[in-house]
Tab-separated table of N, CA and C in Angstrom:
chain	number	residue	atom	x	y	z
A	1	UNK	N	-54.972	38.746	8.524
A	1	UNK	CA	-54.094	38.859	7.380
A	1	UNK	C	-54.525	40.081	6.567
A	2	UNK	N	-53.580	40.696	6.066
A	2	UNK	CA	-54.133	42.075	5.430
A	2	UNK	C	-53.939	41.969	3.806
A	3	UNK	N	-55.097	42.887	3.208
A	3	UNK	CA	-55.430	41.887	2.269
A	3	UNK	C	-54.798	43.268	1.330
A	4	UNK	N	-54.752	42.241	0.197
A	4	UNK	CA	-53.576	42.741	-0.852
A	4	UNK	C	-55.023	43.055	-2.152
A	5	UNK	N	-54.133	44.481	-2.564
A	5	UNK	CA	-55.002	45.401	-3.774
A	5	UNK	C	-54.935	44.807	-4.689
A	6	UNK	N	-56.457	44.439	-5.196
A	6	UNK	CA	-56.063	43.928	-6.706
A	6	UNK	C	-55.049	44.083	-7.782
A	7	UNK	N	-54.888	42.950	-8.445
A	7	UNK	CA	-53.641	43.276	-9.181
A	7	UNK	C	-52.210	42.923	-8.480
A	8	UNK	N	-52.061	42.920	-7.427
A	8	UNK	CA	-50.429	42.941	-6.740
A	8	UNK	C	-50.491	41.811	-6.052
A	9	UNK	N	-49.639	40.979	-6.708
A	9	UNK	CA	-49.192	39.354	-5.999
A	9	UNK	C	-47.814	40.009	-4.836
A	10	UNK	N	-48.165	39.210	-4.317
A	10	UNK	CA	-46.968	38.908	-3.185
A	10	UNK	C	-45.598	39.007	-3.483
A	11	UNK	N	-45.030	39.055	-4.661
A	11	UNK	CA	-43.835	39.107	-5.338
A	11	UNK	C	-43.829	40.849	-5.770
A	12	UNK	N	-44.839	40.993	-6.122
A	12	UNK	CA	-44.983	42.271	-6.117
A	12	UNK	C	-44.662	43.392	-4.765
A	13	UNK	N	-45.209	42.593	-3.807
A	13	UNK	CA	-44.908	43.415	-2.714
A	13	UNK	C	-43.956	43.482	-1.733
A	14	UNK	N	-42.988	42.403	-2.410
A	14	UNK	CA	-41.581	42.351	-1.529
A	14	UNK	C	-40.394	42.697	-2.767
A	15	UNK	N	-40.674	43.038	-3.569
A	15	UNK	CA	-39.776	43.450	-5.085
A	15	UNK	C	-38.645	44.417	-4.266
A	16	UNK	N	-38.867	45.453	-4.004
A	16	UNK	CA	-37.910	46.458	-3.052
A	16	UNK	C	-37.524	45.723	-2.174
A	17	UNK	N	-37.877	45.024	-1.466
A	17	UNK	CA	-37.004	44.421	-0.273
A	17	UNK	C	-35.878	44.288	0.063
A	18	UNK	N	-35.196	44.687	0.607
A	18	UNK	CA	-33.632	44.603	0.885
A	18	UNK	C	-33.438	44.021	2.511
A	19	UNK	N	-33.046	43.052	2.611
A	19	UNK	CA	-32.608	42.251	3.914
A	19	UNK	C	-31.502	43.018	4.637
A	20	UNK	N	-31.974	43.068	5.982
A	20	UNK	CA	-30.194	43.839	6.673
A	20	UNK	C	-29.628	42.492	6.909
A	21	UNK	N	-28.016	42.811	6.524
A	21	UNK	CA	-27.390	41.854	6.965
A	21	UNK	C	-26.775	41.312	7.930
A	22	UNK	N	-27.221	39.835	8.350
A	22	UNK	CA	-26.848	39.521	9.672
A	22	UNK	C	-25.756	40.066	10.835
A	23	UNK	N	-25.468	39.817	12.100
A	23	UNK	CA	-24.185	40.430	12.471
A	23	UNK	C	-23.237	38.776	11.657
A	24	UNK	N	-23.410	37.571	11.926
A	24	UNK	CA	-22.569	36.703	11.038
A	24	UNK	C	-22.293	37.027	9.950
A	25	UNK	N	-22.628	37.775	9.226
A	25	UNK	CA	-22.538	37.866	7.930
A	25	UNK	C	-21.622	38.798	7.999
A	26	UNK	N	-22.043	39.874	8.989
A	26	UNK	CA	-20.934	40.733	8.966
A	26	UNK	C	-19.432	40.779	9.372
A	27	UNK	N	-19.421	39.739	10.487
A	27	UNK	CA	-18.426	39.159	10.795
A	27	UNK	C	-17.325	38.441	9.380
A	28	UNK	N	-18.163	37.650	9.305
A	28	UNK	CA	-17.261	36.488	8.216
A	28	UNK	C	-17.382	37.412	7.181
A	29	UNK	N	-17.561	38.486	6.121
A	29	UNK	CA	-17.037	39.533	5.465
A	29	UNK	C	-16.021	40.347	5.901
A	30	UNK	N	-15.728	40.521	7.014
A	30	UNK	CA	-15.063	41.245	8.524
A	30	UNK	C	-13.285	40.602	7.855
A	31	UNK	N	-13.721	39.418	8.336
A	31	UNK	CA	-12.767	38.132	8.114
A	31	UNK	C	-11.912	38.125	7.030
A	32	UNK	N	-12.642	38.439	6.184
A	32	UNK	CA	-12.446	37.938	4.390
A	32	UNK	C	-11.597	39.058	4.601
A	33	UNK	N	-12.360	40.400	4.523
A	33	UNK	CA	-11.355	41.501	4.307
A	33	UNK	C	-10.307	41.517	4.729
A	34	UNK	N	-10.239	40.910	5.908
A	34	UNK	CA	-8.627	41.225	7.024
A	34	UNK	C	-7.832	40.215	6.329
A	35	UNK	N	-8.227	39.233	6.122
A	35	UNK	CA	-7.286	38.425	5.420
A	35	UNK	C	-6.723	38.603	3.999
A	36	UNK	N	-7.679	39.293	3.470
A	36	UNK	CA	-7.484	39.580	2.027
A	36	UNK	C	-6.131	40.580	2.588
A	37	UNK	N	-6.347	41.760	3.218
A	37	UNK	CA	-5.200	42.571	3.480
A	37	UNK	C	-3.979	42.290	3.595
A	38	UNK	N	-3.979	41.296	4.914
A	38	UNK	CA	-2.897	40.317	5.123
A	38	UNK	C	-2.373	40.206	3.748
A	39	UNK	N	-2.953	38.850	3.132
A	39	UNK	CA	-2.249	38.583	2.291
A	39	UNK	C	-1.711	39.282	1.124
A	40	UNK	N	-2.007	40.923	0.886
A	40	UNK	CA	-1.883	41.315	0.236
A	40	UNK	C	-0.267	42.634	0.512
A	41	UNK	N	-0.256	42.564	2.507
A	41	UNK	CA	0.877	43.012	2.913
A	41	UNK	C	1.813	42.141	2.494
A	42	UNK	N	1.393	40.798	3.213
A	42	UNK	CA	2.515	39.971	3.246
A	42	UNK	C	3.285	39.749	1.606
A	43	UNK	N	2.505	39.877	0.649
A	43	UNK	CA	3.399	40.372	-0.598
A	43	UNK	C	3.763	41.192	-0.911
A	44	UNK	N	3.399	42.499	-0.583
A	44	UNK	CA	4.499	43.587	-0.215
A	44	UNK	C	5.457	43.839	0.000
A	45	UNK	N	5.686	43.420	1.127
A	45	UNK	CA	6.627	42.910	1.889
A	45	UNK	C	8.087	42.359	1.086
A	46	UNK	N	9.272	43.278	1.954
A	46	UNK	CA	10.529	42.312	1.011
A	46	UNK	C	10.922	41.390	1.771
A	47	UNK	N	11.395	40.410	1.250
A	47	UNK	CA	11.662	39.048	1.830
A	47	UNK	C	12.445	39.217	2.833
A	48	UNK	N	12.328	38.175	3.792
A	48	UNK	CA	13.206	38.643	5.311
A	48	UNK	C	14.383	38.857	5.491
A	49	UNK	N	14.987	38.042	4.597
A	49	UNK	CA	16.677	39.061	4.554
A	49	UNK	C	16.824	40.002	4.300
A	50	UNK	N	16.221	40.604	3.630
A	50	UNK	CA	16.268	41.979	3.092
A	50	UNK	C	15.824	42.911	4.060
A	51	UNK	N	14.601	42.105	4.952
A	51	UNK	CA	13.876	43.046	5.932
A	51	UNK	C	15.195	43.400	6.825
A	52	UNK	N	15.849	41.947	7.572
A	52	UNK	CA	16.628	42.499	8.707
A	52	UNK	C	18.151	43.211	7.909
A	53	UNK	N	17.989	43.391	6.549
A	53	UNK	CA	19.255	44.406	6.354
A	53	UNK	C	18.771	45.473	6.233
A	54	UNK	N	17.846	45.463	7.109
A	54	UNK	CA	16.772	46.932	7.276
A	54	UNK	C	16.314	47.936	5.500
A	55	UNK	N	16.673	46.682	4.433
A	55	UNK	CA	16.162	47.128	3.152
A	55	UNK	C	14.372	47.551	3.820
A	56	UNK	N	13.985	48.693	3.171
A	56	UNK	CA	12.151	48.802	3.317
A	56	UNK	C	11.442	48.246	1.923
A	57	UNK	N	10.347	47.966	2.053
A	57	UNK	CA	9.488	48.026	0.620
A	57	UNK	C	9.710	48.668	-0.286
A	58	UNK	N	9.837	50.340	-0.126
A	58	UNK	CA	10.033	51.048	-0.949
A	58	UNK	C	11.658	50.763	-1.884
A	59	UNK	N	12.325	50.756	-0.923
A	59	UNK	CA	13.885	50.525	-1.467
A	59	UNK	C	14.072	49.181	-2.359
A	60	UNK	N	13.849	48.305	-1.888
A	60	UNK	CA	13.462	46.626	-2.373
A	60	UNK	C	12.878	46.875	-3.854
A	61	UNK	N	11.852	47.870	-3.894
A	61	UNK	CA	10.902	47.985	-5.329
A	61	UNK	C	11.863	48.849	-5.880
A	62	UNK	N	12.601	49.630	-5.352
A	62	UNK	CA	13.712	50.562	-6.246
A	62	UNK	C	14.535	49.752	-6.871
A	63	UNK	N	15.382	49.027	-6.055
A	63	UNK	CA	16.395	47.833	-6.402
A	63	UNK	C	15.549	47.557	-7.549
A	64	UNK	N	14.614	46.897	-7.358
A	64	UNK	CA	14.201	45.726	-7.821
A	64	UNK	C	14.248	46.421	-9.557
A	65	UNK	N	13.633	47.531	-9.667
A	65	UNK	CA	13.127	48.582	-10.986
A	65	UNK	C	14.629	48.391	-11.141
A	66	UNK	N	15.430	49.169	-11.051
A	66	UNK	CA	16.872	49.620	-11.883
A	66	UNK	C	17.406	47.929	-11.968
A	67	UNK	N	17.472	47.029	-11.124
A	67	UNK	CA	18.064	45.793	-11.809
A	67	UNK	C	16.959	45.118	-13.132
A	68	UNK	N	15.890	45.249	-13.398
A	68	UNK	CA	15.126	44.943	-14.153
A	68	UNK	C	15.346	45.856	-15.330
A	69	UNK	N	15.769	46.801	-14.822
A	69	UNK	CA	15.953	47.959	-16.461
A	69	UNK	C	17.187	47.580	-17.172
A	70	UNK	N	18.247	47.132	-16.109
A	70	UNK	CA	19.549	46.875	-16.328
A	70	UNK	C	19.275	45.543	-17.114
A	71	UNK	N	18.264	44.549	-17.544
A	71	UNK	CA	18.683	43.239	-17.468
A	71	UNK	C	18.221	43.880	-19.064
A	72	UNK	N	16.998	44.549	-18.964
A	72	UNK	CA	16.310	44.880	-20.415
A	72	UNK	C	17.408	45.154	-21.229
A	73	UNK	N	18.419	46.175	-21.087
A	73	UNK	CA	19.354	47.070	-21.446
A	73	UNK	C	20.379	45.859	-22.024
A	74	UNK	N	20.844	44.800	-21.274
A	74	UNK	CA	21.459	43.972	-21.860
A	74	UNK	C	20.805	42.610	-22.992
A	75	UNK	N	19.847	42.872	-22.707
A	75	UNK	CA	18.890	42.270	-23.477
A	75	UNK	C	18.869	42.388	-24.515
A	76	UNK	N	18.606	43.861	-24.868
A	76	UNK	CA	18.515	44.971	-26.376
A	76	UNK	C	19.913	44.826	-26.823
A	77	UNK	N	20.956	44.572	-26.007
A	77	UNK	CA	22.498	45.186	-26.754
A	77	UNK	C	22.924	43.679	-26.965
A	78	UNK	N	21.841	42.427	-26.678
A	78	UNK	CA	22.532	41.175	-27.173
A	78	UNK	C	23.189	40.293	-26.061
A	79	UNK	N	23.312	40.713	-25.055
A	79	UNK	CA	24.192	40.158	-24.122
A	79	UNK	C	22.937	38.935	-23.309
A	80	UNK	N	23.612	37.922	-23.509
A	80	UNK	CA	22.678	36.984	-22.670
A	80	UNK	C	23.446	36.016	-21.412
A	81	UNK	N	24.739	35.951	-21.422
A	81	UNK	CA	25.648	35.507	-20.817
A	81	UNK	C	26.013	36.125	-19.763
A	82	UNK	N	25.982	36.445	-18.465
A	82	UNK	CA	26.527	37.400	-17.571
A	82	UNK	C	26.184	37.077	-15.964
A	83	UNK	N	26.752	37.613	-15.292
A	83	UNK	CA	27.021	37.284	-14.047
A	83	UNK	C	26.645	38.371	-12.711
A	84	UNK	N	26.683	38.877	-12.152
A	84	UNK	CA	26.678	40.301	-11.369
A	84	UNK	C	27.702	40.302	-10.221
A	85	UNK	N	28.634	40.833	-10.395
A	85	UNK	CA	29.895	41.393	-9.470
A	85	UNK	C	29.750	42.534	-8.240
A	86	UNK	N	29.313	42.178	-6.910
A	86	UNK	CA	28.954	42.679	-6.161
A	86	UNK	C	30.313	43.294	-5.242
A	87	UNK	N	30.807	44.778	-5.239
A	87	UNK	CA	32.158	44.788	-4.481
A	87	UNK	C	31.835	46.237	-3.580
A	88	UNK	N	32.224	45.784	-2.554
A	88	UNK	CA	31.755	47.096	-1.089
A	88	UNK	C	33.583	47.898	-0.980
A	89	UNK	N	33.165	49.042	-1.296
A	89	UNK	CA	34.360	49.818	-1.096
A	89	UNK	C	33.602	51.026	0.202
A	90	UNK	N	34.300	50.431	1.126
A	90	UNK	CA	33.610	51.807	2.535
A	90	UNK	C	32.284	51.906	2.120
A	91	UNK	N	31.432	52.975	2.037
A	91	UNK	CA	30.252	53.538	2.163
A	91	UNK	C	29.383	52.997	0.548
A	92	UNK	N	30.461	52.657	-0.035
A	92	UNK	CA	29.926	52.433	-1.392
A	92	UNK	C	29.628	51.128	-1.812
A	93	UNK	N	28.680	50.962	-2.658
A	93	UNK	CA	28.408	49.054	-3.353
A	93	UNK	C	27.770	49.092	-4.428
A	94	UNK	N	29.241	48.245	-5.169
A	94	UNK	CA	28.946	48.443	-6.781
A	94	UNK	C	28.900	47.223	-7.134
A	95	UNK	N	27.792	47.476	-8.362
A	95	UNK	CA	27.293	46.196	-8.712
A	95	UNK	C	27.366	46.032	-10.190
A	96	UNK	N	28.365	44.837	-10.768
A	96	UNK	CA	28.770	45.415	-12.280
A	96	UNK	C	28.381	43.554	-12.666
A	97	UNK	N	28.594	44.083	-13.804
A	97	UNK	CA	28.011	43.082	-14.986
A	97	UNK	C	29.337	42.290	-15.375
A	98	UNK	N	29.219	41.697	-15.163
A	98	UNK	CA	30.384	40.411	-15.719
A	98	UNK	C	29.899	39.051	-16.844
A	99	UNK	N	30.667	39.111	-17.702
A	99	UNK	CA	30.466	37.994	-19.105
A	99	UNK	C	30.574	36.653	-18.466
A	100	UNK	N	29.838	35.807	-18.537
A	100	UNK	CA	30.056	34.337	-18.468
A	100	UNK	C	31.256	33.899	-19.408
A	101	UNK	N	31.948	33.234	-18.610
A	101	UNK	CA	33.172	32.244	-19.735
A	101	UNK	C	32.568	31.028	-19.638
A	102	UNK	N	33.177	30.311	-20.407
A	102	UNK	CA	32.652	29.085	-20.909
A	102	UNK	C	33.951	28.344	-20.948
C-alpha cells in the first residue's frame, strides 16, 4: 500500500477525480437525447391533414402567424362574434370574416 504524505487524507487525494463514463451510461443518455428530439419533431410537425395537403411546417407556422394576427386585430376593433368563410375561386382561397347572428 503506498503511503500517503502527511497532512493528505484520502479525500484529499481523489478531490480531482473525474470517473469516465460507462458505455451504459452512454447509451441510456444516447436514448434520452433521441427521444427528446423525437418528441420535439413530432411537435413541429403540422398535423396530418395538413401534412397530406402537402401544407410544410414552415407554411402551417405562416398560416398559423397571419390567422393569429387576424384574431388580435378583431380583438382590438371589438369584434368577438365571428365565423371564417372559406371560398376557392380557381387558383385562389379566400378566407373572410363573417359576424355571428344570433
Amino acid at each position: 500500500m503506498p503511503k500517503i504524505p502527511r497532512g493528505l487524507t484520502d479525500q484529499d487525494m481523489i478531490k480531482d477525480y473525474v470517473e469516465s463514463p460507462s458505455i451504459e451510461s452512454q447509451l441510456i443518455s444516447a436514448a434520452k437525447k433521441a427521444e427528446k428530439r423525437r418528441q420535439i419533431e413530432e411537435a413541429e410537425a403540422p398535423p396530418a391533414p395538413l401534412a397530406k395537403a402537402g401544407f410544410t411546417k414552415e407554411l402551417t407556422e405562416k398560416l398559423g402567424m397571419e390567422l393569429l394576427a387576424l384574431k388580435i386585430e378583431l380583438s382590438n376593433s371589438g369584434v368577438t362574434g365571428y365565423n371564417f368563410k372559406v371560398k376557392r375561386d380557381g387558383e385562389k382561397i379566400t378566407l373572410t370574416v363573417v359576424d355571428k347572428k344570433f
